[in-house]
Amino acid sequence: MKKTAVVGMSGGVDSSVAAYLLKQQGYNVIGLYMLNWEETDSRGACSADADFADVQRVCALLDIPYYSVNFAKQYTERVFSYFLAEYKAGRTPNPDVLCNREIKFGPFRDYALSMGADFVATGHYCGIEHTSDGRHLLLKAADAGKDQTYFLNQVRESQLENVLFPLAEIPKPEVRKIAVQNGLATAGKKDSTGICFIGERNFRKFLQGYLPAQPGKIVTADGETVGEHIGLMYYTIGQRRGLDLGGRRGEDGRWFVVRKDLQNNILYVSHGDESPLYSEACIVSGLNWIGHMPATSFKCTAKFRYRQSEQSVSVKLKGDTARVEFDESQRAVTEGQYAVFYSGRQCIGGGVIEKVVY
């Protein structure tokens, strides 16, 4: 009998091609659209309708059944509430990381298996290896520029059982080409960027609808007040735009954020000199290991944000926390983001950056 693969379809080109490839490989393929955020636009239309319509068109062309499942309640409770709490605490969260663990490889995976799936598949750019001794290894994608293992660092190893990543070895341009050659409706669809529930909207306006802004002083390291911020949650470490401080010190150099003092509601900035942004280490909590449990002290490479090359580090574990020491000073490491660890092609896990050590 054919094995059944339920594909998480978003209405984008990646998941569409993943479904196409699995059908070509002989699987009995079922498309499953996941609704995580319920909201209507100014015209009263649901913003997810267009995506589901694209799923329908692709599945009709591939001659595979499709369904929709609503996880908006779980998303609000497990992801969005965390997102708001982190911003309220002055940190910069990454909700996509939690969405993978708490929704896509949690309730969504369980729902797919309840449908009779032998495998659950997504359009993520990453690889997976199911070893003979029952381990599940998360691997980087062949297309280094699109690799998404950073966003899967908190997925538990057990959640990767029976999972397929059909795009592991395929570069993004080739994915587009496959979609065009096979007439998939999503072939020319623009890639989604940013946080899914915010979309193309102004981030500050969106956040103001949930968290009250508390304006305060913008201060330099030597104590000079140079302006007023609109609320610490709207700024990130290393940010250069949107400070409204242009022209205060001539044209040489730019202002940028170096620290946030939540207790006193002060935003600290620097002009020209970027040295305050560089740190030597960070403390990481909420550690999750995939494929193996490392020794209490080891060397590996790490990323502290998605768009970053891997950096050589030394990791020292202490309970559920780790001190990550950088071989070279790192710029703008940010509390609330994730430190993600690698060993060769394998993503071995990660955790939340709790404290930056300067």
Short mmCIF file of N, CA and C in Angstrom, two decimals, residues 15-16 25 53 62 68 71 80 94 123 126-127 129 142 171 181 184 187 200 211 216 224 237 272 281 319-320:
data_model
loop_
_atom_site.label_atom_id
_atom_site.label_comp_id
_atom_site.label_asym_id
_atom_site.label_seq_id
_atom_site.Cartn_x
_atom_site.Cartn_y
_atom_site.Cartn_z
N SER A 15 5.40 25.02 0.01
CA SER A 15 4.56 23.88 0.40
C SER A 15 3.85 23.28 -0.81
N SER A 16 3.58 24.11 -1.81
CA SER A 16 2.95 23.58 -3.03
C SER A 16 3.88 22.61 -3.75
N GLN A 25 6.79 11.11 -5.98
CA GLN A 25 7.53 10.02 -5.35
C GLN A 25 6.64 8.83 -4.98
N ALA A 53 -7.50 29.81 -0.88
CA ALA A 53 -7.92 29.69 -2.27
C ALA A 53 -6.76 29.16 -3.13
N LEU A 62 -3.12 19.12 -8.68
CA LEU A 62 -2.40 17.89 -8.34
C LEU A 62 -3.33 16.70 -8.13
N SER A 68 -8.94 21.96 5.85
CA SER A 68 -8.50 23.11 6.64
C SER A 68 -8.74 22.82 8.11
N PHE A 71 -6.36 26.43 14.27
CA PHE A 71 -5.61 26.40 15.52
C PHE A 71 -5.42 27.81 16.09
N PHE A 80 1.12 33.79 20.73
CA PHE A 80 0.88 35.23 20.75
C PHE A 80 0.97 35.82 22.16
N ASN A 94 10.96 35.93 19.08
CA ASN A 94 10.84 35.39 17.73
C ASN A 94 9.69 34.39 17.72
N GLY A 123 6.99 22.54 3.86
CA GLY A 123 7.85 23.16 2.86
C GLY A 123 9.05 23.86 3.46
N CYS A 126 15.00 22.61 5.19
CA CYS A 126 15.89 21.92 6.12
C CYS A 126 15.84 20.44 5.79
N GLY A 127 16.77 19.70 6.36
CA GLY A 127 16.81 18.27 6.12
C GLY A 127 16.56 17.49 7.40
N GLU A 129 17.21 13.38 9.19
CA GLU A 129 17.72 12.01 9.09
C GLU A 129 17.14 11.20 10.24
N ALA A 142 20.35 22.27 1.71
CA ALA A 142 21.41 22.45 0.73
C ALA A 142 21.53 23.92 0.33
N PRO A 171 17.53 23.97 -4.24
CA PRO A 171 17.68 25.43 -4.11
C PRO A 171 16.37 26.13 -4.44
N GLN A 181 7.04 25.08 -14.24
CA GLN A 181 6.96 24.01 -15.22
C GLN A 181 5.70 23.16 -15.07
N LEU A 184 1.75 25.35 -11.27
CA LEU A 184 1.18 25.55 -9.93
C LEU A 184 0.78 27.01 -9.75
N ALA A 187 3.26 29.66 -8.29
CA ALA A 187 4.60 29.74 -8.88
C ALA A 187 5.23 31.12 -8.75
N GLU A 200 1.85 42.81 6.32
CA GLU A 200 2.40 44.03 5.72
C GLU A 200 2.10 45.28 6.53
N LEU A 211 -0.51 46.66 23.54
CA LEU A 211 0.30 47.11 24.68
C LEU A 211 0.36 48.64 24.70
N GLY A 216 9.58 57.76 27.04
CA GLY A 216 10.63 58.02 28.02
C GLY A 216 11.82 58.68 27.36
N GLU A 224 23.80 62.18 28.70
CA GLU A 224 23.14 63.30 28.02
C GLU A 224 21.80 62.85 27.44
N ILE A 237 18.02 46.21 19.78
CA ILE A 237 19.45 46.50 19.92
C ILE A 237 20.09 46.59 18.53
N GLY A 272 27.89 56.98 16.21
CA GLY A 272 29.13 56.67 15.50
C GLY A 272 29.89 55.48 16.07
N ALA A 281 29.94 37.24 25.42
CA ALA A 281 29.26 35.99 25.76
C ALA A 281 27.78 36.26 25.99
N GLY A 319 22.90 22.97 34.36
CA GLY A 319 21.46 22.69 34.46
C GLY A 319 20.79 22.96 33.13
N ASP A 320 19.74 23.78 33.15
CA ASP A 320 19.00 24.09 31.94
C ASP A 320 19.45 25.41 31.32
#
